[in-house]
PDB file of C-alpha atoms in Angstrom:
ATOM      1  CA  MET A   1     -38.446  26.530  24.905  1.00  0.00           C
ATOM      2  CA  ARG A   2     -38.088  23.350  27.053  1.00  0.00           C
ATOM      3  CA  PRO A   3     -34.477  22.834  28.233  1.00  0.00           C
ATOM      4  CA  ASP A   4     -34.482  19.347  26.515  1.00  0.00           C
ATOM      5  CA  TYR A   5     -35.358  20.618  23.210  1.00  0.00           C
ATOM      6  CA  MET A   6     -32.850  23.164  23.630  1.00  0.00           C
ATOM      7  CA  GLY A   7     -30.235  20.997  24.557  1.00  0.00           C
ATOM      8  CA  VAL A   8     -30.722  18.747  21.206  1.00  0.00           C
ATOM      9  CA  MET A   9     -30.462  21.671  19.284  1.00  0.00           C
ATOM     10  CA  PHE A  10     -27.201  22.866  20.933  1.00  0.00           C
ATOM     11  CA  LEU A  11     -25.886  19.305  20.742  1.00  0.00           C
ATOM     12  CA  THR A  12     -26.594  19.192  16.960  1.00  0.00           C
ATOM     13  CA  SER A  13     -25.034  22.574  16.645  1.00  0.00           C
ATOM     14  CA  ALA A  14     -21.885  21.419  18.386  1.00  0.00           C
ATOM     15  CA  VAL A  15     -21.479  18.361  16.297  1.00  0.00           C
ATOM     16  CA  VAL A  16     -22.202  20.072  13.018  1.00  0.00           C
ATOM     17  CA  SER A  17     -19.711  22.979  13.820  1.00  0.00           C
ATOM     18  CA  PHE A  18     -16.950  20.462  15.146  1.00  0.00           C
ATOM     19  CA  ASN A  19     -17.049  18.785  11.853  1.00  0.00           C
ATOM     20  CA  ALA A  20     -16.879  21.995   9.940  1.00  0.00           C
ATOM     21  CA  ALA A  21     -13.807  22.907  12.017  1.00  0.00           C
ATOM     22  CA  VAL A  22     -12.230  19.664  11.363  1.00  0.00           C
ATOM     23  CA  TRP A  23     -12.811  20.080   7.653  1.00  0.00           C
ATOM     24  CA  GLN A  24     -11.340  23.510   7.635  1.00  0.00           C
ATOM     25  CA  VAL A  25      -8.112  21.997   9.241  1.00  0.00           C
ATOM     26  CA  VAL A  26      -8.012  19.444   6.610  1.00  0.00           C
ATOM     27  CA  ARG A  27      -8.548  21.909   3.758  1.00  0.00           C
ATOM     28  CA  ARG A  28      -5.816  24.154   5.532  1.00  0.00           C
ATOM     29  CA  GLN A  29      -3.189  21.489   5.308  1.00  0.00           C
ATOM     30  CA  LYS A  30      -4.232  20.908   1.579  1.00  0.00           C
ATOM     31  CA  LYS A  31      -3.588  24.460   0.768  1.00  0.00           C
ATOM     32  CA  LYS A  32      -0.451  24.434   2.675  1.00  0.00           C
ATOM     33  CA  GLU A  33       0.804  21.383   0.602  1.00  0.00           C
ATOM     34  CA  GLN A  34      -0.437  22.867  -2.730  1.00  0.00           C
ATOM     35  CA  LEU A  35       1.317  26.263  -1.956  1.00  0.00           C
ATOM     36  CA  GLU A  36       4.531  24.402  -1.224  1.00  0.00           C
ATOM     37  CA  ASN A  37       4.412  22.002  -4.294  1.00  0.00           C
ATOM     38  CA  GLN A  38       3.866  25.145  -6.281  1.00  0.00           C
ATOM     39  CA  LYS A  39       7.576  25.985  -5.613  1.00  0.00           C
ATOM     40  CA  ASN A  40       8.356  23.089  -8.085  1.00  0.00           C
ATOM     41  CA  LEU A  41       7.206  25.577 -10.876  1.00  0.00           C
ATOM     42  CA  GLN A  42      10.560  27.453 -10.417  1.00  0.00           C
ATOM     43  CA  LYS A  43      12.632  24.437 -11.519  1.00  0.00           C
ATOM     44  CA  GLU A  44      13.900  23.655 -15.058  1.00  0.00           C
ATOM     45  CA  PRO A  45      11.625  21.317 -17.125  1.00  0.00           C
ATOM     46  CA  VAL A  46      12.551  17.662 -16.918  1.00  0.00           C
ATOM     47  CA  THR A  47      12.933  15.412 -19.894  1.00  0.00           C
ATOM     48  CA  ALA A  48      12.021  12.207 -18.177  1.00  0.00           C
ATOM     49  CA  LEU A  49       9.151  11.033 -15.934  1.00  0.00           C
ATOM     50  CA  PRO A  50       9.789  10.473 -12.400  1.00  0.00           C
ATOM     51  CA  GLU A  51       9.905   6.933 -11.127  1.00  0.00           C
ATOM     52  CA  GLU A  52       7.082   5.785  -8.996  1.00  0.00           C
ATOM     53  CA  PRO A  53       6.544   5.186  -5.847  1.00  0.00           C
ATOM     54  CA  CYS A  54       7.660   8.856  -5.206  1.00  0.00           C
ATOM     55  CA  PRO A  55       6.197  11.635  -2.756  1.00  0.00           C
ATOM     56  CA  VAL A  56       3.751  13.871  -4.369  1.00  0.00           C
ATOM     57  CA  SER A  57       5.687  16.894  -3.301  1.00  0.00           C
ATOM     58  CA  SER A  58       8.544  15.811  -5.538  1.00  0.00           C
ATOM     59  CA  TYR A  59       6.768  15.892  -8.657  1.00  0.00           C
ATOM     60  CA  GLU A  60       3.453  18.032  -8.321  1.00  0.00           C
ATOM     61  CA  PHE A  61       3.648  21.119 -10.557  1.00  0.00           C
ATOM     62  CA  LEU A  62       7.049  20.068 -11.870  1.00  0.00           C
ATOM     63  CA  PRO A  63       7.389  21.400 -15.389  1.00  0.00           C
ATOM     64  CA  VAL A  64       8.049  18.877 -18.029  1.00  0.00           C
ATOM     65  CA  LYS A  65       9.219  18.912 -21.788  1.00  0.00           C
ATOM     66  CA  LEU A  66       8.754  15.681 -23.632  1.00  0.00           C
ATOM     67  CA  GLU A  67       9.312  14.414 -27.249  1.00  0.00           C
ATOM     68  CA  GLY A  68       6.912  12.137 -28.565  1.00  0.00           C
ATOM     69  CA  THR A  69       3.451  11.174 -30.176  1.00  0.00           C
ATOM     70  CA  MET A  70      -0.095  12.092 -29.101  1.00  0.00           C
ATOM     71  CA  ASP A  71      -2.727   9.493 -29.809  1.00  0.00           C
ATOM     72  CA  ASN A  72      -6.110  11.361 -30.493  1.00  0.00           C
ATOM     73  CA  GLU A  73      -7.796   8.060 -31.057  1.00  0.00           C
ATOM     74  CA  GLY A  74      -7.364   6.935 -27.323  1.00  0.00           C
ATOM     75  CA  ALA A  75      -8.679  10.283 -25.936  1.00  0.00           C
ATOM     76  CA  VAL A  76     -11.099  10.059 -23.201  1.00  0.00           C
ATOM     77  CA  LEU A  77     -13.457  12.719 -21.579  1.00  0.00           C
ATOM     78  CA  VAL A  78     -13.808  13.525 -17.949  1.00  0.00           C
ATOM     79  CA  GLY A  79     -16.889  15.248 -16.708  1.00  0.00           C
ATOM     80  CA  PRO A  80     -19.191  16.822 -17.170  1.00  0.00           C
ATOM     81  CA  ARG A  81     -17.586  19.687 -15.417  1.00  0.00           C
ATOM     82  CA  PRO A  82     -17.501  23.684 -15.332  1.00  0.00           C
ATOM     83  CA  ILE A  83     -14.762  25.634 -17.237  1.00  0.00           C
ATOM     84  CA  PRO A  84     -11.743  25.289 -15.107  1.00  0.00           C
ATOM     85  CA  SER A  85     -11.057  29.049 -14.614  1.00  0.00           C
ATOM     86  CA  TYR A  86     -11.729  31.149 -11.614  1.00  0.00           C
ATOM     87  CA  LYS A  87     -12.874  33.827 -14.144  1.00  0.00           C
ATOM     88  CA  GLY A  88     -15.855  31.948 -15.109  1.00  0.00           C
ATOM     89  CA  ALA A  89     -17.563  31.565 -18.344  1.00  0.00           C
ATOM     90  CA  ILE A  90     -17.617  34.340 -20.869  1.00  0.00           C
ATOM     91  CA  ASP A  91     -20.197  33.327 -23.123  1.00  0.00           C
ATOM     92  CA  ALA A  92     -23.339  30.920 -23.288  1.00  0.00           C
ATOM     93  CA  GLU A  93     -21.186  28.177 -24.705  1.00  0.00           C
ATOM     94  CA  GLU A  94     -18.876  28.088 -22.053  1.00  0.00           C
ATOM     95  CA  SER A  95     -21.501  28.284 -19.440  1.00  0.00           C
ATOM     96  CA  LYS A  96     -23.339  25.217 -20.431  1.00  0.00           C
ATOM     97  CA  GLY A  97     -20.403  23.137 -18.950  1.00  0.00           C
ATOM     98  CA  GLY A  98     -17.891  20.851 -20.907  1.00  0.00           C
ATOM     99  CA  PHE A  99     -15.289  18.157 -20.568  1.00  0.00           C
ATOM    100  CA  THR A 100     -11.676  17.572 -19.890  1.00  0.00           C
ATOM    101  CA  VAL A 101      -9.869  15.840 -22.761  1.00  0.00           C
ATOM    102  CA  MET A 102      -7.439  13.065 -21.365  1.00  0.00           C
ATOM    103  CA  THR A 103      -5.067  11.687 -24.077  1.00  0.00           C
ATOM    104  CA  PRO A 104      -2.439   8.946 -24.125  1.00  0.00           C
ATOM    105  CA  PHE A 105       0.990  10.268 -25.051  1.00  0.00           C
ATOM    106  CA  GLU A 106       3.913   8.012 -25.995  1.00  0.00           C
ATOM    107  CA  ILE A 107       7.477   9.244 -25.152  1.00  0.00           C
ATOM    108  CA  ALA A 108       9.893   8.996 -27.957  1.00  0.00           C
ATOM    109  CA  GLY A 109      12.588   6.469 -27.573  1.00  0.00           C
ATOM    110  CA  THR A 110      11.095   4.855 -24.414  1.00  0.00           C
ATOM    111  CA  LYS A 111       7.908   3.201 -25.191  1.00  0.00           C
ATOM    112  CA  GLU A 112       6.644   4.801 -22.244  1.00  0.00           C
ATOM    113  CA  PHE A 113       3.188   6.288 -22.066  1.00  0.00           C
ATOM    114  CA  VAL A 114       1.585   9.144 -19.815  1.00  0.00           C
ATOM    115  CA  MET A 115      -1.869  10.680 -19.863  1.00  0.00           C
ATOM    116  CA  VAL A 116      -2.201  14.156 -20.836  1.00  0.00           C
ATOM    117  CA  ASN A 117      -4.631  16.599 -19.805  1.00  0.00           C
ATOM    118  CA  ARG A 118      -4.898  18.842 -22.982  1.00  0.00           C
ATOM    119  CA  GLY A 119      -7.691  21.237 -21.882  1.00  0.00           C
ATOM    120  CA  TRP A 120     -11.310  21.876 -21.502  1.00  0.00           C
ATOM    121  CA  VAL A 121     -13.940  21.496 -24.634  1.00  0.00           C
ATOM    122  CA  PRO A 122     -17.481  22.569 -24.536  1.00  0.00           C
ATOM    123  CA  ILE A 123     -20.231  20.019 -23.962  1.00  0.00           C
ATOM    124  CA  ASP A 124     -21.255  20.111 -27.767  1.00  0.00           C
ATOM    125  CA  ALA A 125     -17.948  18.289 -28.476  1.00  0.00           C
ATOM    126  CA  ALA A 126     -19.075  15.295 -26.463  1.00  0.00           C
ATOM    127  CA  LYS A 127     -22.466  14.694 -28.782  1.00  0.00           C
ATOM    128  CA  HIS A 128     -20.580  12.681 -31.302  1.00  0.00           C
ATOM    129  CA  ARG A 129     -17.167  11.476 -32.255  1.00  0.00           C
ATOM    130  CA  ILE A 130     -17.186  13.578 -35.412  1.00  0.00           C
ATOM    131  CA  MET A 131     -17.749  16.770 -33.053  1.00  0.00           C
ATOM    132  CA  LEU A 132     -14.782  15.647 -30.949  1.00  0.00           C
ATOM    133  CA  VAL A 133     -12.442  15.285 -33.671  1.00  0.00           C
ATOM    134  CA  GLN A 134     -13.141  19.024 -34.687  1.00  0.00           C
ATOM    135  CA  TYR A 135     -11.925  20.191 -31.290  1.00  0.00           C
ATOM    136  CA  ILE A 136      -8.860  17.801 -30.648  1.00  0.00           C
ATOM    137  CA  GLY A 137      -7.989  16.485 -34.080  1.00  0.00           C
ATOM    138  CA  GLU A 138      -7.532  12.705 -35.097  1.00  0.00           C
ATOM    139  CA  GLY A 139      -4.848  10.080 -35.448  1.00  0.00           C
ATOM    140  CA  PHE A 140      -1.179  10.171 -34.306  1.00  0.00           C
ATOM    141  CA  LYS A 141       0.550  13.455 -33.947  1.00  0.00           C
ATOM    142  CA  PRO A 142       4.168  14.037 -33.327  1.00  0.00           C
ATOM    143  CA  MET A 143       4.727  16.885 -31.100  1.00  0.00           C
ATOM    144  CA  THR A 144       6.585  18.600 -28.179  1.00  0.00           C
ATOM    145  CA  LEU A 145       4.918  18.330 -24.874  1.00  0.00           C
ATOM    146  CA  LYS A 146       5.063  20.976 -22.682  1.00  0.00           C
ATOM    147  CA  GLY A 147       3.291  21.230 -19.189  1.00  0.00           C
ATOM    148  CA  VAL A 148       3.194  20.302 -15.509  1.00  0.00           C
ATOM    149  CA  LEU A 149       3.051  17.165 -13.547  1.00  0.00           C
ATOM    150  CA  ARG A 150      -0.285  16.679 -11.491  1.00  0.00           C
ATOM    151  CA  LYS A 151      -1.548  14.233  -9.152  1.00  0.00           C
ATOM    152  CA  GLU A 152      -4.670  11.914  -9.837  1.00  0.00           C
ATOM    153  CA  GLU A 153      -7.923  12.665  -8.622  1.00  0.00           C
ATOM    154  CA  HIS A 154      -9.832  10.431  -6.106  1.00  0.00           C
ATOM    155  CA  MET A 155     -13.488  10.052  -5.537  1.00  0.00           C
ATOM    156  CA  SER A 156     -14.833   8.353  -2.468  1.00  0.00           C
ATOM    157  CA  ASN A 157     -18.284   7.138  -1.582  1.00  0.00           C
ATOM    158  CA  TYR A 158     -20.549   8.532   1.124  1.00  0.00           C
ATOM    159  CA  PHE A 159     -18.710   6.592   3.734  1.00  0.00           C
ATOM    160  CA  GLY A 160     -15.217   7.684   2.518  1.00  0.00           C
ATOM    161  CA  GLY A 161     -14.534   4.309   1.012  1.00  0.00           C
ATOM    162  CA  GLU A 162     -13.418   3.589  -2.493  1.00  0.00           C
ATOM    163  CA  CYS A 163     -15.732   4.636  -5.311  1.00  0.00           C
ATOM    164  CA  SER A 164     -16.597   2.669  -8.376  1.00  0.00           C
ATOM    165  CA  ASP A 165     -16.426   5.918 -10.474  1.00  0.00           C
ATOM    166  CA  ASN A 166     -12.342   5.769 -10.127  1.00  0.00           C
ATOM    167  CA  THR A 167     -11.958   2.515 -12.012  1.00  0.00           C
ATOM    168  CA  GLY A 168     -13.994   3.541 -15.170  1.00  0.00           C
ATOM    169  CA  PRO A 169     -17.115   5.079 -16.673  1.00  0.00           C
ATOM    170  CA  VAL A 170     -20.442   3.451 -16.114  1.00  0.00           C
ATOM    171  CA  ALA A 171     -20.601   2.294 -19.774  1.00  0.00           C
ATOM    172  CA  GLN A 172     -18.160   2.164 -22.549  1.00  0.00           C
ATOM    173  CA  ASP A 173     -19.409   5.281 -24.299  1.00  0.00           C
ATOM    174  CA  LEU A 174     -19.697   7.508 -21.248  1.00  0.00           C
ATOM    175  CA  SER A 175     -17.237   9.942 -19.966  1.00  0.00           C
ATOM    176  CA  TRP A 176     -15.076   9.157 -16.827  1.00  0.00           C
ATOM    177  CA  MET A 177     -15.909  11.217 -13.476  1.00  0.00           C
ATOM    178  CA  ALA A 178     -12.540  11.594 -12.315  1.00  0.00           C
ATOM    179  CA  ILE A 179      -8.932  12.185 -13.682  1.00  0.00           C
ATOM    180  CA  ARG A 180      -7.510   8.450 -12.995  1.00  0.00           C
ATOM    181  CA  PRO A 181      -4.288   8.211 -15.205  1.00  0.00           C
ATOM    182  CA  TRP A 182      -3.376   4.563 -13.958  1.00  0.00           C
ATOM    183  CA  ASN A 183      -7.018   3.363 -14.590  1.00  0.00           C
ATOM    184  CA  MET A 184      -7.170   5.293 -17.927  1.00  0.00           C
ATOM    185  CA  MET A 185      -4.012   3.794 -19.197  1.00  0.00           C
ATOM    186  CA  MET A 186      -4.881   0.266 -18.366  1.00  0.00           C
ATOM    187  CA  ASP A 187      -8.303   0.578 -20.305  1.00  0.00           C
ATOM    188  CA  TYR A 188      -6.367   2.208 -23.197  1.00  0.00           C
ATOM    189  CA  TYR A 189      -4.120  -0.894 -23.268  1.00  0.00           C
ATOM    190  CA  ARG A 190      -6.972  -3.002 -23.279  1.00  0.00           C
ATOM    191  CA  GLN A 191      -8.596  -1.522 -26.149  1.00  0.00           C
ATOM    192  CA  ARG A 192      -5.258  -1.139 -28.293  1.00  0.00           C
ATOM    193  CA  TRP A 193      -3.627  -4.335 -27.727  1.00  0.00           C
ATOM    194  CA  GLY A 194      -6.128  -6.618 -25.959  1.00  0.00           C
ATOM    195  CA  SER A 195      -6.807  -8.044 -22.508  1.00  0.00           C
ATOM    196  CA  ALA A 196      -4.564 -10.830 -23.160  1.00  0.00           C
ATOM    197  CA  LYS A 197      -1.448  -8.587 -23.312  1.00  0.00           C
ATOM    198  CA  LEU A 198      -2.260  -6.258 -20.462  1.00  0.00           C
ATOM    199  CA  GLU A 199       0.464  -7.560 -18.010  1.00  0.00           C
ATOM    200  CA  GLU A 200       3.031  -7.478 -20.687  1.00  0.00           C
ATOM    201  CA  ASN A 201       2.064  -3.888 -21.710  1.00  0.00           C
ATOM    202  CA  LYS A 202       1.991  -2.663 -18.210  1.00  0.00           C
ATOM    203  CA  GLN A 203       5.617  -3.673 -17.947  1.00  0.00           C
ATOM    204  CA  THR A 204       6.557  -2.233 -21.282  1.00  0.00           C
ATOM    205  CA  HIS A 205       4.665   1.010 -21.434  1.00  0.00           C
ATOM    206  CA  LYS A 206       4.476   1.530 -17.682  1.00  0.00           C
ATOM    207  CA  LEU A 207       1.428   3.028 -15.507  1.00  0.00           C
ATOM    208  CA  HIS A 208       1.575   6.170 -13.479  1.00  0.00           C
ATOM    209  CA  HIS A 209      -0.512   7.779 -10.743  1.00  0.00           C
ATOM    210  CA  TYR A 210       0.295  11.459 -12.052  1.00  0.00           C
ATOM    211  CA  PHE A 211      -0.549  13.033 -15.395  1.00  0.00           C
ATOM    212  CA  VAL A 212       0.759  15.908 -17.479  1.00  0.00           C
ATOM    213  CA  GLU A 213      -1.490  19.021 -17.726  1.00  0.00           C
ATOM    214  CA  MET A 214      -0.739  21.436 -20.646  1.00  0.00           C
ATOM    215  CA  VAL A 215      -0.402  24.900 -19.660  1.00  0.00           C
ATOM    216  CA  GLU A 216      -1.703  27.743 -22.137  1.00  0.00           C
ATOM    217  CA  ASP A 217       1.301  29.586 -23.760  1.00  0.00           C
ATOM    218  CA  PHE A 218      -0.464  30.903 -26.835  1.00  0.00           C
ATOM    219  CA  SER A 219       1.802  28.723 -29.060  1.00  0.00           C
ATOM    220  CA  GLY A 220      -1.455  26.958 -30.760  1.00  0.00           C
ATOM    221  CA  ASP A 221       0.270  23.622 -30.595  1.00  0.00           C
ATOM    222  CA  ASP A 222      -2.163  20.956 -30.751  1.00  0.00           C
ATOM    223  CA  GLN A 223      -5.166  23.129 -30.623  1.00  0.00           C
ATOM    224  CA  LYS A 224      -8.014  23.512 -33.256  1.00  0.00           C
ATOM    225  CA  MET A 225      -9.729  26.741 -34.199  1.00  0.00           C
ATOM    226  CA  VAL A 226     -13.649  26.268 -33.976  1.00  0.00           C
ATOM    227  CA  ARG A 227     -15.957  29.319 -34.196  1.00  0.00           C
ATOM    228  CA  GLY A 228     -12.971  31.667 -33.852  1.00  0.00           C
ATOM    229  CA  LYS A 229     -11.586  30.057 -30.677  1.00  0.00           C
ATOM    230  CA  ALA A 230      -8.686  27.797 -30.005  1.00  0.00           C
ATOM    231  CA  TRP A 231      -9.646  24.471 -28.297  1.00  0.00           C
ATOM    232  CA  PRO A 232      -9.139  22.588 -26.089  1.00  0.00           C
ATOM    233  CA  ARG A 233      -9.141  25.738 -23.678  1.00  0.00           C
ATOM    234  CA  ARG A 234      -6.163  25.499 -21.391  1.00  0.00           C
ATOM    235  CA  ARG A 235      -5.410  26.935 -18.111  1.00  0.00           C
ATOM    236  CA  ASP A 236      -2.867  29.603 -17.834  1.00  0.00           C
ATOM    237  CA  MET A 237      -0.131  29.816 -15.221  1.00  0.00           C
ATOM    238  CA  ASP A 238      -2.295  32.321 -13.327  1.00  0.00           C
ATOM    239  CA  GLU A 239      -5.286  30.224 -13.302  1.00  0.00           C
ATOM    240  CA  LEU A 240      -3.040  26.950 -12.524  1.00  0.00           C
ATOM    241  CA  THR A 241      -1.816  28.531  -9.334  1.00  0.00           C
ATOM    242  CA  TYR A 242      -4.807  30.384  -8.470  1.00  0.00           C
ATOM    243  CA  VAL A 243      -5.828  29.724  -4.624  1.00  0.00           C
ATOM    244  CA  HIS A 244      -9.249  31.014  -3.842  1.00  0.00           C
ATOM    245  CA  LEU A 245      -8.814  30.770   0.267  1.00  0.00           C
ATOM    246  CA  THR A 246      -5.485  30.922   1.684  1.00  0.00           C
ATOM    247  CA  PRO A 247      -4.458  28.734   4.840  1.00  0.00           C
ATOM    248  CA  LEU A 248      -4.772  31.984   6.897  1.00  0.00           C
ATOM    249  CA  VAL A 249      -8.578  32.279   5.854  1.00  0.00           C
ATOM    250  CA  HIS A 250      -8.930  28.489   6.686  1.00  0.00           C
ATOM    251  CA  SER A 251      -7.247  29.316  10.370  1.00  0.00           C
ATOM    252  CA  MET A 252      -9.962  31.845  10.535  1.00  0.00           C
ATOM    253  CA  TYR A 253     -12.827  29.474   9.744  1.00  0.00           C
ATOM    254  CA  VAL A 254     -11.212  26.910  12.147  1.00  0.00           C
ATOM    255  CA  PHE A 255     -11.314  29.531  14.869  1.00  0.00           C
ATOM    256  CA  PHE A 256     -14.924  30.395  14.032  1.00  0.00           C
ATOM    257  CA  TRP A 257     -16.382  26.962  13.886  1.00  0.00           C
ATOM    258  CA  SER A 258     -14.404  26.049  17.070  1.00  0.00           C
ATOM    259  CA  ALA A 259     -15.696  29.169  18.908  1.00  0.00           C
ATOM    260  CA  VAL A 260     -19.308  27.898  17.799  1.00  0.00           C
ATOM    261  CA  SER A 261     -18.743  24.480  18.767  1.00  0.00           C
ATOM    262  CA  ILE A 262     -17.682  25.331  22.126  1.00  0.00           C
ATOM    263  CA  GLY A 263     -20.381  27.936  22.799  1.00  0.00           C
ATOM    264  CA  SER A 264     -22.966  25.000  21.588  1.00  0.00           C
ATOM    265  CA  LEU A 265     -21.221  22.663  24.274  1.00  0.00           C
ATOM    266  CA  TYR A 266     -21.794  25.456  26.765  1.00  0.00           C
ATOM    267  CA  GLY A 267     -25.333  26.033  26.009  1.00  0.00           C
ATOM    268  CA  MET A 268     -25.954  22.426  26.114  1.00  0.00           C
ATOM    269  CA  ARG A 269     -24.407  22.206  29.639  1.00  0.00           C
ATOM    270  CA  LYS A 270     -26.719  25.115  30.688  1.00  0.00           C
ATOM    271  CA  CYS A 271     -29.604  23.264  29.341  1.00  0.00           C
ATOM    272  CA  PHE A 272     -28.488  20.105  31.063  1.00  0.00           C
ATOM    273  CA  LEU A 273     -28.189  21.810  34.434  1.00  0.00           C
ATOM    274  CA  ARG A 274     -31.467  23.329  34.088  1.00  0.00           C
ATOM    275  CA  GLN A 275     -33.230  20.109  33.189  1.00  0.00           C
ATOM    276  CA  LYS A 276     -31.414  18.410  35.924  1.00  0.00           C
ATOM    277  CA  ASP A 277     -32.796  21.221  38.436  1.00  0.00           C
ATOM    278  CA  LEU A 278     -36.231  20.575  36.860  1.00  0.00           C
ATOM    279  CA  PHE A 279     -36.160  16.720  37.469  1.00  0.00           C
ATOM    280  CA  ALA A 280     -35.002  17.524  41.124  1.00  0.00           C
ATOM    281  CA  GLN A 281     -37.927  19.909  41.640  1.00  0.00           C
ATOM    282  CA  ARG A 282     -40.214  17.308  39.974  1.00  0.00           C
ATOM    283  CA  ARG A 283     -38.916  14.628  42.461  1.00  0.00           C
ATOM    284  CA  ILE A 284     -39.527  16.871  45.282  1.00  0.00           C
ATOM    285  CA  MET A 285     -43.036  17.851  44.127  1.00  0.00           C
ATOM    286  CA  THR A 286     -43.772  14.238  43.509  1.00  0.00           C
ATOM    287  CA  ALA A 287     -42.881  13.308  47.100  1.00  0.00           C
ATOM    288  CA  GLN A 288     -44.862  16.178  48.664  1.00  0.00           C
ATOM    289  CA  SER A 289     -47.745  15.109  46.637  1.00  0.00           C
ATOM    290  CA  GLU A 290     -47.462  11.718  47.606  1.00  0.00           C
ATOM    291  CA  ALA A 291     -47.133  12.614  51.409  1.00  0.00           C
ATOM    292  CA  LEU A 292     -50.090  15.001  51.012  1.00  0.00           C
ATOM    293  CA  GLU A 293     -52.133  12.213  49.249  1.00  0.00           C
ATOM    294  CA  LYS A 294     -51.180   9.791  51.972  1.00  0.00           C
ATOM    295  CA  LYS A 295     -52.067  12.322  54.744  1.00  0.00           C
ATOM    296  CA  ARG A 296     -55.410  12.793  53.067  1.00  0.00           C
ATOM    297  CA  GLN A 297     -56.090   9.022  52.818  1.00  0.00           C
ATOM    298  CA  MET A 298     -55.285   8.563  56.407  1.00  0.00           C
ATOM    299  CA  GLU A 299     -57.519  11.362  57.375  1.00  0.00           C
ATOM    300  CA  ALA A 300     -60.233  10.171  55.152  1.00  0.00           C
ATOM    301  CA  LYS A 301     -60.016   6.752  56.745  1.00  0.00           C
ATOM    302  CA  ALA A 302     -59.965   8.179  60.317  1.00  0.00           C
ATOM    303  CA  PHE A 303     -63.251  10.299  59.347  1.00  0.00           C
ATOM    304  CA  TYR A 304     -64.665   7.096  57.901  1.00  0.00           C
ATOM    305  CA  ASP A 305     -63.986   5.053  60.955  1.00  0.00           C
ATOM    306  CA  ALA A 306     -65.254   7.547  63.277  1.00  0.00           C
ATOM    307  CA  GLN A 307     -68.623   7.731  61.254  1.00  0.00           C
ATOM    308  CA  GLN A 308     -68.851   4.130  61.528  1.00  0.00           C
ATOM    309  CA  GLU A 309     -68.472   4.235  65.272  1.00  0.00           C
ATOM    310  CA  ILE A 310     -71.128   6.780  65.694  1.00  0.00           C
ATOM    311  CA  LEU A 311     -73.532   4.633  63.674  1.00  0.00           C
ATOM    312  CA  LYS A 312     -72.694   1.575  65.775  1.00  0.00           C
ATOM    313  CA  ARG A 313     -73.348   3.360  69.029  1.00  0.00           C
ATOM    314  CA  GLN A 314     -76.594   4.931  67.621  1.00  0.00           C
ATOM    315  CA  ALA A 315     -77.717   1.423  66.696  1.00  0.00           C
ATOM    316  CA  THR A 316     -76.833  -0.020  70.264  1.00  0.00           C
ATOM    317  CA  GLN A 317     -78.931   2.707  72.203  1.00  0.00           C
ATOM    318  CA  LYS A 318     -81.897   1.870  70.101  1.00  0.00           C
TER     319      LYS A 318
END
C-alpha cells in the first residue's frame, strides 16, 4: 500500500485512540469520585435536606429519613430506559423496557419539596394514566421517606453544549429524557399553582439540583402489587453501589489506548519518512529525466543542423 494512504490510516487511528484514552481518563475520575461518595452511605440518615450550593461529595449517597406527603398526581416519567439493574431482566415484561417514576414529596412542617425517584415501572404503565395509577397509586399519601440523595442527570448535545431535553419533555404528555429535579419542580409548581406564582413558590417551596432515590428495603411502603410483583421496582443497596469497571480497569484501558496512539504516531512517522524519501527520489529522477531530455534535444538539433549543412553543400556543388 502507498505510504501516504497508510499515513492517513495511522493518523486516524492515532486520533481515535487518543480520544479513547482521554475518555477513559474521565471515566476513571468519575468512578473514583463515585466510590469516594459512596462512603456517605456509612453515615446516619439526616432528617433535613442540605442547603445549596454545596459540593456533590457532601450529599451524594447520603442517607435521608424524611416525614411528609407524596403527591402521586404530580408524578412524571423518565425514559424509556432499561431496568436499572446489572442483573438484567428476568422476564418478558421487564425486557421491554420501562420508565423511572419521579414524584414530588413535601417535607412535613417546612413546605419544602424534593423530587423522589420511587423506582422503575414496566413500559405498560405509561400507556394510560389509569395504568400508571395501578403501579404508583393516586392522590396524596403521608409517609416516611427513606432513601439516599443523588445528583441530577445532565444531557449534552453532540458538541457538548446544553441539550433542550434537560428543560422538559418535547410535549406535555411525553416523558422526560433525564432526571432533572430542578426543572421538574418548576414544571410541577407551574401546573399546581400557575405560572404567575412561580417565583413566589420557588422561594417558599425551594428548588434542588439533587433528588432522593428510594432503596429497596422490602417493607412494601408506597408500592403496589401488580401481577404478583411489587411496583415500582427499586434498586437494593447492592445494585445501587455496583461498579462495573473499577478505576484500575480504566487505568489499564488508558495504558492500552495510549500505547495504540503512540504506535500509530510511530507508524505515521515511518510513512512520512518513506514518503519523503519517495519525493526525494522522484525529484532526482525528474532532474535526471530533464537532463537526458535536454541532452537528447541538443543531439537532435546538432544532427539536424549537420544534415542541413550537408544538403547545402550538395546543392552548391551542383
